[in-house]
XYZ file of N, CA, C and O in Angstrom:
860
model
N 29.796 63.685 -8.047
C 30.528 62.632 -8.757
C 31.017 63.194 -10.088
O 30.249 63.783 -10.849
N 32.312 63.091 -10.343
C 32.913 63.679 -11.518
C 32.773 62.727 -12.697
O 33.320 61.641 -12.699
N 32.045 63.199 -13.695
C 31.846 62.384 -14.893
C 32.658 62.908 -16.068
O 32.543 62.405 -17.174
N 33.465 63.973 -15.820
C 34.213 64.592 -16.904
C 35.403 63.754 -17.333
O 35.892 62.887 -16.615
N 35.910 64.068 -18.487
C 37.067 63.364 -19.023
C 38.330 64.077 -18.572
O 38.452 65.295 -18.705
N 39.286 63.332 -18.033
C 40.507 63.916 -17.511
C 41.683 63.601 -18.418
O 41.754 62.534 -19.022
N 42.613 64.567 -18.484
C 43.826 64.346 -19.256
C 44.745 63.402 -18.490
O 44.722 63.350 -17.261
N 45.598 62.643 -19.207
C 46.554 61.771 -18.512
C 47.470 62.586 -17.615
O 47.724 63.766 -17.859
N 48.019 61.927 -16.581
C 48.881 62.630 -15.627
C 50.143 63.168 -16.289
O 50.709 64.171 -15.835
N 50.591 62.516 -17.361
C 51.831 62.941 -18.007
C 51.616 64.077 -19.000
O 52.597 64.680 -19.474
N 50.375 64.399 -19.320
C 50.106 65.403 -20.348
C 50.711 66.776 -20.036
O 51.311 67.405 -20.922
N 50.594 67.284 -18.786
C 51.213 68.591 -18.507
C 52.729 68.583 -18.682
O 53.317 69.585 -19.119
N 53.365 67.463 -18.348
C 54.821 67.376 -18.502
C 55.206 67.321 -19.985
O 56.216 67.920 -20.387
N 54.408 66.605 -20.772
C 54.650 66.594 -22.218
C 54.472 67.991 -22.790
O 55.221 68.413 -23.682
N 53.476 68.708 -22.276
C 53.270 70.087 -22.719
C 54.450 70.975 -22.371
O 54.845 71.841 -23.159
N 55.044 70.757 -21.174
C 56.212 71.543 -20.778
C 57.381 71.296 -21.713
O 58.082 72.230 -22.119
N 57.592 70.023 -22.077
C 58.672 69.693 -23.012
C 58.416 70.354 -24.365
O 59.342 70.903 -24.995
N 57.175 70.328 -24.814
C 56.843 70.931 -26.108
C 57.075 72.442 -26.088
O 57.590 73.011 -27.060
N 56.692 73.096 -24.994
C 56.878 74.547 -24.894
C 58.363 74.899 -24.935
O 58.779 75.845 -25.619
N 59.182 74.140 -24.209
C 60.625 74.391 -24.237
C 61.181 74.153 -25.642
O 62.063 74.880 -26.103
N 60.645 73.146 -26.329
C 61.079 72.902 -27.697
C 60.753 74.071 -28.622
O 61.585 74.477 -29.440
N 59.553 74.631 -28.480
C 59.171 75.785 -29.295
C 60.043 76.992 -28.945
O 60.487 77.738 -29.828
N 60.286 77.188 -27.634
C 61.146 78.301 -27.220
C 62.545 78.156 -27.799
O 63.163 79.147 -28.233
N 63.052 76.931 -27.851
C 64.374 76.687 -28.423
C 64.381 77.009 -29.919
O 65.346 77.595 -30.431
N 63.318 76.630 -30.615
C 63.242 76.923 -32.047
C 63.221 78.432 -32.303
O 63.893 78.934 -33.212
N 62.462 79.158 -31.489
C 62.411 80.617 -31.644
C 63.771 81.227 -31.323
O 64.259 82.118 -32.037
N 64.398 80.741 -30.236
C 65.717 81.259 -29.868
C 66.753 80.958 -30.955
O 67.662 81.762 -31.211
N 66.608 79.811 -31.607
C 67.538 79.447 -32.684
C 67.434 80.428 -33.855
O 68.444 80.789 -34.471
N 66.213 80.852 -34.142
C 66.032 81.832 -35.219
C 66.629 83.193 -34.845
O 67.041 83.961 -35.720
N 66.676 83.490 -33.553
C 67.211 84.768 -33.080
C 68.714 84.711 -32.841
O 69.372 85.758 -32.719
N 69.260 83.512 -32.766
C 70.661 83.332 -32.390
C 71.576 83.998 -33.418
O 71.442 83.822 -34.627
N 72.547 84.765 -32.930
C 73.488 85.469 -33.789
C 73.061 86.872 -34.103
O 73.887 87.707 -34.490
N 71.779 87.174 -33.949
C 71.286 88.517 -34.220
C 70.870 89.253 -32.951
O 70.626 90.447 -32.982
N 70.775 88.525 -31.845
C 70.406 89.119 -30.577
C 71.374 88.659 -29.499
O 72.033 87.626 -29.630
N 71.426 89.407 -28.423
C 72.270 89.050 -27.297
C 71.710 87.805 -26.600
O 70.503 87.543 -26.635
N 72.593 87.020 -25.934
C 72.117 85.830 -25.218
C 71.033 86.143 -24.189
O 70.166 85.316 -23.944
N 71.074 87.330 -23.573
C 70.054 87.688 -22.582
C 68.667 87.723 -23.199
O 67.670 87.397 -22.544
N 68.580 88.099 -24.476
C 67.280 88.095 -25.156
C 66.774 86.677 -25.386
O 65.565 86.422 -25.341
N 67.692 85.752 -25.623
C 67.296 84.354 -25.792
C 66.765 83.797 -24.475
O 65.803 83.011 -24.457
N 67.389 84.220 -23.379
C 66.913 83.768 -22.069
C 65.484 84.220 -21.832
O 64.662 83.497 -21.251
N 65.150 85.418 -22.289
C 63.791 85.931 -22.115
C 62.757 85.030 -22.802
O 61.640 84.866 -22.311
N 63.138 84.458 -23.929
C 62.230 83.550 -24.637
C 61.932 82.340 -23.768
O 60.778 81.900 -23.651
N 62.970 81.802 -23.136
C 62.758 80.644 -22.256
C 61.933 81.013 -21.030
O 61.067 80.234 -20.601
N 62.179 82.184 -20.471
C 61.394 82.608 -19.310
C 59.921 82.784 -19.690
O 59.029 82.458 -18.907
N 59.682 83.276 -20.891
C 58.304 83.396 -21.358
C 57.653 82.023 -21.466
O 56.476 81.849 -21.122
N 58.418 81.036 -21.914
C 57.890 79.673 -21.993
C 57.557 79.119 -20.625
O 56.537 78.445 -20.444
N 58.408 79.398 -19.630
C 58.130 78.929 -18.261
C 56.848 79.560 -17.733
O 56.035 78.892 -17.085
N 56.657 80.846 -18.003
C 55.424 81.513 -17.574
C 54.213 80.860 -18.228
O 53.180 80.649 -17.581
N 54.333 80.526 -19.500
C 53.222 79.880 -20.204
C 52.887 78.537 -19.577
O 51.714 78.216 -19.361
N 53.922 77.745 -19.264
C 53.682 76.445 -18.634
C 53.048 76.626 -17.258
O 52.099 75.927 -16.889
N 53.565 77.568 -16.469
C 53.050 77.787 -15.122
C 51.601 78.265 -15.143
O 50.827 77.944 -14.242
N 51.217 79.009 -16.178
C 49.854 79.517 -16.252
C 48.857 78.450 -16.668
O 47.649 78.620 -16.469
N 49.346 77.328 -17.219
C 48.444 76.289 -17.691
C 48.566 74.991 -16.909
O 47.641 74.187 -16.916
N 49.703 74.765 -16.254
C 49.936 73.498 -15.555
C 50.336 73.789 -14.112
O 50.268 74.918 -13.641
N 50.795 72.756 -13.418
C 51.126 72.889 -12.017
C 52.597 73.138 -11.763
O 53.374 73.445 -12.672
N 52.991 72.958 -10.491
C 54.354 73.245 -10.088
C 55.349 72.265 -10.710
O 56.462 72.656 -11.080
N 54.988 70.985 -10.811
C 55.889 70.002 -11.388
C 56.266 70.325 -12.823
O 57.471 70.398 -13.147
N 55.306 70.515 -13.735
C 55.640 70.884 -15.108
C 56.422 72.197 -15.197
O 57.296 72.349 -16.045
N 56.099 73.145 -14.315
C 56.820 74.417 -14.322
C 58.281 74.216 -13.942
O 59.192 74.795 -14.557
N 58.523 73.373 -12.938
C 59.909 73.073 -12.549
C 60.646 72.350 -13.667
O 61.817 72.641 -13.949
N 59.969 71.415 -14.320
C 60.573 70.701 -15.445
C 60.933 71.675 -16.563
O 62.025 71.587 -17.151
N 60.040 72.610 -16.857
C 60.316 73.592 -17.905
C 61.512 74.465 -17.537
O 62.325 74.817 -18.407
N 61.663 74.794 -16.254
C 62.805 75.600 -15.817
C 64.116 74.848 -16.036
O 65.095 75.401 -16.567
N 64.135 73.571 -15.636
C 65.348 72.769 -15.785
C 65.682 72.567 -17.265
O 66.840 72.727 -17.690
N 64.687 72.229 -18.059
C 64.927 72.002 -19.486
C 65.364 73.277 -20.196
O 66.173 73.231 -21.132
N 64.844 74.413 -19.761
C 65.223 75.681 -20.386
C 66.700 75.974 -20.165
O 67.416 76.384 -21.091
N 67.157 75.761 -18.930
C 68.576 75.969 -18.644
C 69.426 74.996 -19.463
O 70.447 75.383 -20.059
N 69.012 73.724 -19.502
C 69.760 72.738 -20.262
C 69.793 73.042 -21.748
O 70.840 72.910 -22.403
N 68.649 73.443 -22.320
C 68.596 73.745 -23.752
C 69.438 74.968 -24.091
O 70.137 74.993 -25.115
N 69.374 75.979 -23.236
C 70.184 77.181 -23.481
C 71.671 76.839 -23.460
O 72.439 77.306 -24.305
N 72.074 76.023 -22.506
C 73.474 75.610 -22.430
C 73.863 74.767 -23.642
O 74.929 74.969 -24.245
N 73.009 73.839 -24.026
C 73.346 72.887 -25.093
C 73.457 73.571 -26.457
O 74.369 73.271 -27.242
N 72.540 74.491 -26.749
C 72.478 75.055 -28.105
C 73.169 76.409 -28.258
O 73.637 76.741 -29.351
N 73.263 77.184 -27.186
C 73.665 78.581 -27.369
C 74.877 79.009 -26.547
O 75.224 80.183 -26.533
N 75.507 78.073 -25.840
C 76.699 78.397 -25.045
C 77.863 77.556 -25.565
O 77.757 76.328 -25.637
N 78.986 78.206 -25.934
C 80.133 77.426 -26.408
C 80.735 76.573 -25.290
O 80.720 77.002 -24.138
N 81.242 75.371 -25.623
C 81.165 74.701 -26.945
C 79.741 74.226 -27.221
O 79.092 73.656 -26.355
N 79.288 74.489 -28.444
C 77.903 74.210 -28.808
C 77.633 72.709 -28.916
O 78.520 71.913 -29.170
N 76.372 72.370 -28.709
C 75.867 70.994 -28.795
C 76.507 70.071 -27.758
O 76.627 68.864 -27.967
N 76.931 70.638 -26.669
C 77.399 69.873 -25.511
C 76.915 70.587 -24.259
O 76.548 71.765 -24.298
N 76.956 69.867 -23.159
C 76.580 70.477 -21.881
C 77.788 71.021 -21.146
O 77.659 71.516 -20.024
N 78.970 70.930 -21.766
C 80.170 71.499 -21.168
C 80.125 73.019 -21.265
O 79.487 73.587 -22.162
N 80.791 73.701 -20.347
C 80.811 75.160 -20.309
C 82.258 75.618 -20.342
O 83.032 75.334 -19.418
N 82.633 76.328 -21.411
C 84.008 76.813 -21.541
C 84.247 78.025 -20.657
O 85.325 78.185 -20.086
N 83.268 78.893 -20.549
C 83.381 80.110 -19.753
C 82.623 79.896 -18.443
O 81.395 79.750 -18.436
N 83.346 79.888 -17.327
C 82.703 79.620 -16.028
C 81.717 80.703 -15.631
O 80.882 80.482 -14.743
N 81.790 81.873 -16.263
C 80.826 82.914 -15.933
C 79.409 82.505 -16.284
O 78.441 83.009 -15.712
N 79.286 81.580 -17.233
C 77.958 81.115 -17.614
C 77.309 80.275 -16.515
O 76.092 80.104 -16.496
N 78.122 79.738 -15.608
C 77.547 78.967 -14.506
C 76.644 79.852 -13.663
O 75.549 79.460 -13.251
N 77.109 81.075 -13.397
C 76.275 82.038 -12.665
C 75.016 82.366 -13.470
O 73.915 82.471 -12.925
N 75.192 82.515 -14.787
C 74.032 82.793 -15.643
C 73.003 81.680 -15.546
O 71.797 81.945 -15.441
N 73.465 80.432 -15.564
C 72.553 79.296 -15.466
C 71.814 79.303 -14.129
O 70.610 79.062 -14.064
N 72.576 79.560 -13.054
C 71.961 79.553 -11.719
C 70.904 80.642 -11.615
O 69.791 80.405 -11.124
N 71.247 81.852 -12.069
C 70.283 82.960 -12.011
C 69.087 82.672 -12.904
O 67.928 82.925 -12.531
N 69.332 82.104 -14.082
C 68.246 81.782 -15.008
C 67.277 80.787 -14.381
O 66.051 80.949 -14.458
N 67.839 79.763 -13.717
C 66.974 78.763 -13.098
C 66.174 79.363 -11.952
O 64.965 79.129 -11.826
N 66.825 80.150 -11.097
C 66.128 80.753 -9.952
C 65.028 81.690 -10.431
O 63.897 81.660 -9.922
N 65.344 82.525 -11.417
C 64.339 83.458 -11.929
C 63.176 82.702 -12.557
O 62.006 83.034 -12.337
N 63.482 81.660 -13.335
C 62.422 80.869 -13.959
C 61.551 80.201 -12.908
O 60.321 80.184 -13.011
N 62.187 79.658 -11.863
C 61.429 78.985 -10.804
C 60.548 79.966 -10.045
O 59.381 79.680 -9.759
N 61.095 81.139 -9.708
C 60.317 82.136 -8.964
C 59.154 82.652 -9.808
O 58.024 82.770 -9.329
N 59.422 82.944 -11.071
C 58.351 83.427 -11.954
C 57.264 82.369 -12.094
O 56.067 82.674 -12.033
N 57.677 81.113 -12.258
C 56.686 80.040 -12.365
C 55.861 79.910 -11.105
O 54.642 79.746 -11.166
N 56.517 79.993 -9.930
C 55.795 79.862 -8.662
C 54.808 81.003 -8.470
O 53.669 80.792 -8.037
N 55.228 82.226 -8.788
C 54.330 83.370 -8.645
C 53.154 83.270 -9.610
O 52.016 83.616 -9.254
N 53.424 82.799 -10.819
C 52.336 82.643 -11.790
C 51.324 81.616 -11.309
O 50.109 81.817 -11.425
N 51.825 80.502 -10.746
C 50.922 79.470 -10.225
C 50.099 80.020 -9.068
O 48.897 79.767 -8.962
N 50.732 80.809 -8.185
C 50.006 81.378 -7.052
C 48.923 82.346 -7.514
O 47.804 82.330 -7.003
N 49.252 83.184 -8.484
C 48.262 84.124 -9.009
C 47.107 83.375 -9.653
O 45.936 83.737 -9.491
N 47.432 82.310 -10.389
C 46.368 81.524 -11.024
C 45.459 80.896 -9.981
O 44.232 80.881 -10.129
N 46.052 80.372 -8.882
C 45.245 79.766 -7.823
C 44.362 80.803 -7.139
O 43.192 80.539 -6.840
N 44.907 81.988 -6.893
C 44.117 83.041 -6.260
C 42.978 83.503 -7.170
O 41.867 83.757 -6.694
N 43.264 83.583 -8.451
C 42.216 83.976 -9.401
C 41.107 82.936 -9.456
O 39.923 83.267 -9.467
N 41.505 81.661 -9.483
C 40.500 80.588 -9.519
C 39.670 80.579 -8.245
O 38.447 80.381 -8.286
N 40.319 80.811 -7.079
C 39.582 80.840 -5.814
C 38.598 81.998 -5.777
O 37.463 81.853 -5.316
N 39.029 83.173 -6.266
C 38.136 84.325 -6.293
C 36.949 84.081 -7.221
O 35.804 84.431 -6.899
N 37.221 83.457 -8.370
C 36.133 83.154 -9.305
C 35.153 82.153 -8.703
O 33.938 82.290 -8.844
N 35.695 81.161 -7.977
C 34.824 80.174 -7.346
C 33.971 80.797 -6.259
O 32.782 80.477 -6.123
N 34.562 81.696 -5.461
C 33.773 82.383 -4.426
C 32.667 83.220 -5.049
O 31.541 83.265 -4.528
N 32.981 83.863 -6.164
C 31.969 84.670 -6.838
C 30.827 83.803 -7.350
O 29.642 84.153 -7.209
N 31.171 82.655 -7.926
C 30.143 81.755 -8.436
C 29.269 81.219 -7.306
O 28.044 81.134 -7.438
N 29.888 80.877 -6.188
C 29.114 80.332 -5.070
C 28.218 81.391 -4.443
O 27.085 81.094 -4.052
N 28.728 82.612 -4.349
C 27.897 83.688 -3.814
C 26.689 83.929 -4.706
O 25.558 84.086 -4.222
N 26.930 83.956 -6.016
C 25.819 84.157 -6.950
C 24.833 82.989 -6.874
O 23.618 83.188 -6.934
N 25.370 81.760 -6.720
C 24.488 80.595 -6.638
C 23.660 80.624 -5.359
O 22.475 80.282 -5.369
N 24.271 81.027 -4.240
C 23.522 81.116 -2.984
C 22.403 82.150 -3.072
O 21.292 81.934 -2.582
N 22.709 83.269 -3.709
C 21.679 84.302 -3.879
C 20.541 83.784 -4.746
O 19.352 83.954 -4.413
N 20.901 83.148 -5.866
C 19.868 82.637 -6.774
C 19.054 81.529 -6.102
O 17.832 81.466 -6.249
N 19.743 80.651 -5.335
C 19.026 79.572 -4.672
C 18.100 80.119 -3.590
O 16.959 79.648 -3.443
N 18.550 81.118 -2.839
C 17.691 81.726 -1.820
C 16.450 82.342 -2.449
O 15.344 82.224 -1.910
N 16.627 82.967 -3.591
C 15.486 83.573 -4.285
C 14.507 82.501 -4.752
O 13.281 82.666 -4.601
N 15.040 81.396 -5.296
C 14.158 80.333 -5.772
C 13.457 79.626 -4.616
O 12.278 79.262 -4.718
N 14.198 79.416 -3.512
C 13.585 78.732 -2.374
C 12.493 79.573 -1.727
O 11.518 79.035 -1.187
N 12.658 80.892 -1.790
C 11.651 81.767 -1.186
C 10.316 81.660 -1.907
O 9.250 81.862 -1.286
N 10.357 81.324 -3.195
C 9.113 81.220 -3.970
C 8.584 79.791 -4.044
O 7.507 79.549 -4.587
N 9.352 78.823 -3.490
C 8.920 77.419 -3.534
C 7.887 77.151 -2.453
O 8.006 77.644 -1.325
N 6.893 76.356 -2.804
C 5.818 76.046 -1.863
C 5.723 74.555 -1.556
O 5.209 74.159 -0.521
N 6.191 73.732 -2.466
C 6.112 72.283 -2.296
C 7.509 71.694 -2.093
O 8.516 72.310 -2.457
N 7.548 70.495 -1.520
C 8.828 69.835 -1.274
C 9.579 69.606 -2.584
O 10.795 69.834 -2.666
N 8.869 69.163 -3.615
C 9.528 68.909 -4.887
C 10.117 70.184 -5.477
O 11.181 70.160 -6.119
N 9.438 71.319 -5.284
C 9.963 72.585 -5.777
C 11.233 72.983 -5.027
O 12.195 73.481 -5.623
N 11.243 72.747 -3.731
C 12.433 73.043 -2.932
C 13.600 72.174 -3.378
O 14.725 72.652 -3.577
N 13.346 70.883 -3.553
C 14.403 69.966 -3.965
C 14.924 70.303 -5.356
O 16.129 70.271 -5.601
N 14.023 70.623 -6.253
C 14.439 70.937 -7.620
C 15.345 72.164 -7.647
O 16.391 72.167 -8.313
N 14.960 73.213 -6.904
C 15.777 74.427 -6.875
C 17.125 74.171 -6.221
O 18.177 74.590 -6.735
N 17.119 73.464 -5.099
C 18.373 73.209 -4.381
C 19.323 72.350 -5.214
O 20.508 72.669 -5.336
N 18.809 71.279 -5.793
C 19.673 70.380 -6.560
C 20.217 71.048 -7.811
O 21.365 70.811 -8.204
N 19.412 71.868 -8.439
C 19.885 72.548 -9.646
C 21.078 73.454 -9.337
O 22.095 73.435 -10.035
N 20.977 74.219 -8.261
C 22.063 75.124 -7.910
C 23.277 74.376 -7.366
O 24.421 74.753 -7.651
N 23.057 73.333 -6.612
C 24.172 72.529 -6.105
C 24.940 71.905 -7.271
O 26.175 71.896 -7.299
N 24.209 71.384 -8.245
C 24.856 70.796 -9.413
C 25.661 71.807 -10.209
O 26.736 71.492 -10.721
N 25.157 73.045 -10.294
C 25.876 74.079 -11.033
C 27.160 74.490 -10.315
O 28.193 74.691 -10.949
N 27.090 74.617 -8.993
C 28.260 75.051 -8.231
C 29.354 73.996 -8.262
O 30.529 74.286 -8.516
N 28.990 72.738 -8.006
C 29.980 71.678 -7.915
C 30.211 70.960 -9.238
O 31.034 70.043 -9.311
N 29.462 71.350 -10.274
C 29.623 70.764 -11.606
C 29.544 69.242 -11.534
O 30.404 68.526 -12.050
N 28.528 68.772 -10.883
C 28.362 67.338 -10.668
C 26.874 67.012 -10.568
O 26.082 67.848 -10.128
N 26.488 65.817 -10.974
C 25.103 65.402 -10.743
C 24.797 65.381 -9.252
O 25.682 65.145 -8.427
N 23.567 65.658 -8.896
C 23.139 65.642 -7.492
C 21.804 64.925 -7.401
O 20.993 64.973 -8.324
N 21.577 64.255 -6.272
C 20.335 63.519 -6.067
C 19.888 63.719 -4.630
O 20.716 63.807 -3.719
N 18.593 63.837 -4.429
C 18.017 63.951 -3.086
C 17.258 62.666 -2.785
O 16.429 62.217 -3.579
N 17.560 62.079 -1.626
C 16.882 60.855 -1.201
C 16.055 61.160 0.047
O 16.552 61.763 0.997
N 14.825 60.715 0.026
C 13.933 60.901 1.168
C 13.355 59.541 1.563
O 13.210 58.648 0.720
N 13.032 59.370 2.844
C 12.451 58.088 3.264
C 11.029 57.931 2.741
O 10.248 58.892 2.712
N 10.703 56.722 2.320
C 9.339 56.449 1.886
C 8.489 56.053 3.099
O 8.897 56.233 4.257
N 7.313 55.512 2.844
C 6.392 55.172 3.934
C 6.964 54.116 4.868
O 6.615 54.048 6.053
N 7.872 53.277 4.373
C 8.484 52.236 5.184
C 9.815 52.672 5.803
O 10.508 51.873 6.434
N 10.184 53.965 5.586
C 11.442 54.475 6.125
C 12.649 54.133 5.291
O 13.783 54.333 5.734
N 12.431 53.636 4.082
C 13.525 53.252 3.194
C 13.854 54.426 2.283
O 12.956 55.007 1.669
N 15.141 54.778 2.200
C 15.546 55.913 1.377
C 15.375 55.603 -0.107
O 15.807 54.550 -0.592
N 14.754 56.534 -0.806
C 14.550 56.393 -2.252
C 14.847 57.742 -2.909
O 14.636 58.798 -2.308
N 15.366 57.729 -4.143
C 15.604 58.988 -4.847
C 14.293 59.729 -5.082
O 13.317 59.153 -5.560
N 14.275 61.006 -4.720
C 13.077 61.817 -4.899
C 13.247 62.788 -6.062
O 12.349 62.975 -6.858
N 14.416 63.395 -6.128
C 14.746 64.309 -7.223
C 16.213 64.132 -7.575
O 17.037 63.829 -6.715
N 16.583 64.352 -8.856
C 17.974 64.231 -9.255
C 18.243 65.103 -10.458
O 17.328 65.491 -11.194
N 19.521 65.439 -10.618
C 19.967 66.186 -11.785
C 21.024 65.364 -12.499
O 21.701 64.533 -11.904
N 21.187 65.616 -13.774
C 22.199 64.885 -14.538
C 21.734 63.489 -14.882
O 20.545 63.207 -15.035
N 22.701 62.567 -14.989
C 22.402 61.195 -15.375
C 21.579 60.490 -14.310
O 21.623 60.838 -13.132
N 20.830 59.475 -14.731
C 20.015 58.705 -13.793
C 20.916 58.041 -12.752
O 21.944 57.465 -13.088
N 20.523 58.136 -11.497
C 21.351 57.635 -10.404
C 20.952 56.212 -10.061
O 19.775 55.911 -9.858
N 21.945 55.326 -10.013
C 21.718 53.928 -9.669
C 22.082 53.728 -8.201
O 23.240 53.853 -7.819
N 21.107 53.424 -7.384
C 21.329 53.270 -5.947
C 21.614 51.796 -5.658
O 20.735 51.044 -5.231
N 22.885 51.393 -5.888
C 23.246 50.011 -5.631
C 23.568 49.835 -4.143
O 23.372 50.742 -3.334
N 24.108 48.673 -3.789
C 24.339 48.371 -2.372
C 25.326 49.340 -1.737
O 25.126 49.813 -0.609
N 26.413 49.646 -2.446
C 27.414 50.554 -1.902
C 26.876 51.956 -1.707
O 27.119 52.601 -0.680
N 26.111 52.434 -2.693
C 25.536 53.775 -2.586
C 24.484 53.830 -1.481
O 24.404 54.804 -0.725
N 23.686 52.798 -1.383
C 22.651 52.777 -0.348
C 23.275 52.780 1.047
O 22.778 53.439 1.965
N 24.401 52.053 1.200
C 25.063 52.029 2.499
C 25.558 53.421 2.885
O 25.432 53.852 4.041
N 26.122 54.149 1.918
C 26.576 55.506 2.195
C 25.431 56.432 2.541
O 25.513 57.233 3.475
N 24.331 56.336 1.796
C 23.181 57.192 2.038
C 22.555 56.908 3.402
O 22.229 57.832 4.163
N 22.400 55.633 3.717
C 21.786 55.277 4.993
C 22.666 55.662 6.178
O 22.170 56.071 7.234
N 23.980 55.575 6.004
C 24.888 55.977 7.073
C 24.763 57.471 7.354
O 24.710 57.893 8.515
N 24.703 58.290 6.305
C 24.543 59.730 6.493
C 23.196 60.052 7.134
O 23.104 60.916 8.011
N 22.165 59.340 6.710
C 20.810 59.602 7.219
C 20.676 59.192 8.686
O 20.114 59.921 9.507
N 21.232 58.041 9.040
C 21.055 57.511 10.390
C 21.952 58.202 11.424
O 21.544 58.422 12.570
N 23.177 58.551 11.021
C 24.127 59.108 11.983
C 24.238 60.632 11.915
O 24.911 61.234 12.751
N 23.615 61.234 10.909
C 23.663 62.693 10.815
C 25.032 63.237 10.469
O 25.354 64.382 10.791
N 25.852 62.434 9.785
C 27.207 62.855 9.404
C 27.438 62.527 7.929
O 26.865 61.565 7.406
N 28.316 63.310 7.256
C 28.638 62.983 5.860
C 29.202 61.579 5.755
O 29.915 61.107 6.645
N 28.888 60.923 4.660
C 29.380 59.566 4.417
C 29.637 59.411 2.927
O 29.168 60.183 2.103
N 30.405 58.368 2.603
C 30.695 58.093 1.205
C 32.038 58.637 0.784
O 32.984 58.698 1.575
N 32.120 59.086 -0.427
C 33.384 59.496 -1.043
C 34.055 60.633 -0.255
O 33.428 61.636 0.057
N 35.338 60.429 0.070
C 36.100 61.456 0.746
C 35.901 61.527 2.238
O 36.440 62.415 2.896
N 35.151 60.606 2.819
C 34.913 60.593 4.261
C 35.623 59.387 4.884
O 36.001 58.452 4.175
N 35.795 59.388 6.220
C 36.456 58.242 6.857
C 35.717 56.920 6.663
O 36.314 55.855 6.778
N 34.408 56.995 6.394
C 33.632 55.767 6.210
C 32.971 55.778 4.836
O 31.770 56.017 4.710
N 33.773 55.551 3.757
C 33.181 55.607 2.415
C 32.159 54.519 2.166
O 31.193 54.723 1.448
N 32.361 53.321 2.765
C 31.375 52.255 2.608
C 31.195 51.774 1.184
O 30.153 51.231 0.842
N 32.180 51.985 0.325
C 32.066 51.544 -1.058
C 31.288 52.484 -1.953
O 31.069 52.185 -3.123
N 30.853 53.629 -1.426
C 30.064 54.573 -2.220
C 30.986 55.454 -3.053
O 32.043 55.877 -2.597
N 30.564 55.732 -4.267
C 31.322 56.622 -5.144
C 30.910 58.068 -4.978
O 31.606 58.975 -5.398
N 29.769 58.327 -4.373
C 29.261 59.674 -4.194
C 29.421 60.115 -2.746
O 29.631 59.294 -1.846
N 29.341 61.418 -2.513
C 29.364 61.973 -1.162
C 27.922 62.221 -0.735
O 27.164 62.887 -1.439
N 27.574 61.703 0.439
C 26.213 61.847 0.954
C 26.215 62.747 2.183
O 27.018 62.572 3.089
N 25.320 63.722 2.178
C 25.192 64.678 3.274
C 23.805 64.546 3.885
O 22.810 64.472 3.171
N 23.731 64.522 5.221
C 22.408 64.365 5.861
C 21.594 65.655 5.706
O 22.161 66.752 5.687
């Protein structure tokens, strides 16, 4: 269960607009002293920055805004979107394609890096958990070791429920915040326990549970 604070959905797009604004300010300082191709490089650098921090949508927005800003501020007639020299149309098209491709490749590299880092973390966690479980002798020791490593890998609180003497599931061990087993959560837990299948969050039968329960 994710208890972290999330940024608003519009925040990456606002960041893309801000990056293009900064790129425009830098290009404005360079304007007249450098060739237009050098100004384009500033915008492409901004697109790479957006792609390395946000997703495909903000990266595409940054590409479109970069082309528009370059046309508006640095292509005659200035401060309009009109183009006096039709050769700039090709420049705009190439600029947009290059910005889009660079952004897409940056996003792909970032995803591959994150996946590799996650695999490394999970491998290390499995090794550490196997080592701890090998030295555990009691049920509580096994649960404590397993839940600690599961919580670290998934960055989420985890709880283990075991049946009591009457066969009723009760929390035995937990990590993170205290877990409240209300009606919805109990339904998810009992469904996983009785049917031997995952239940709750993200499954076909969530049953009102906010957490994912595994048998």
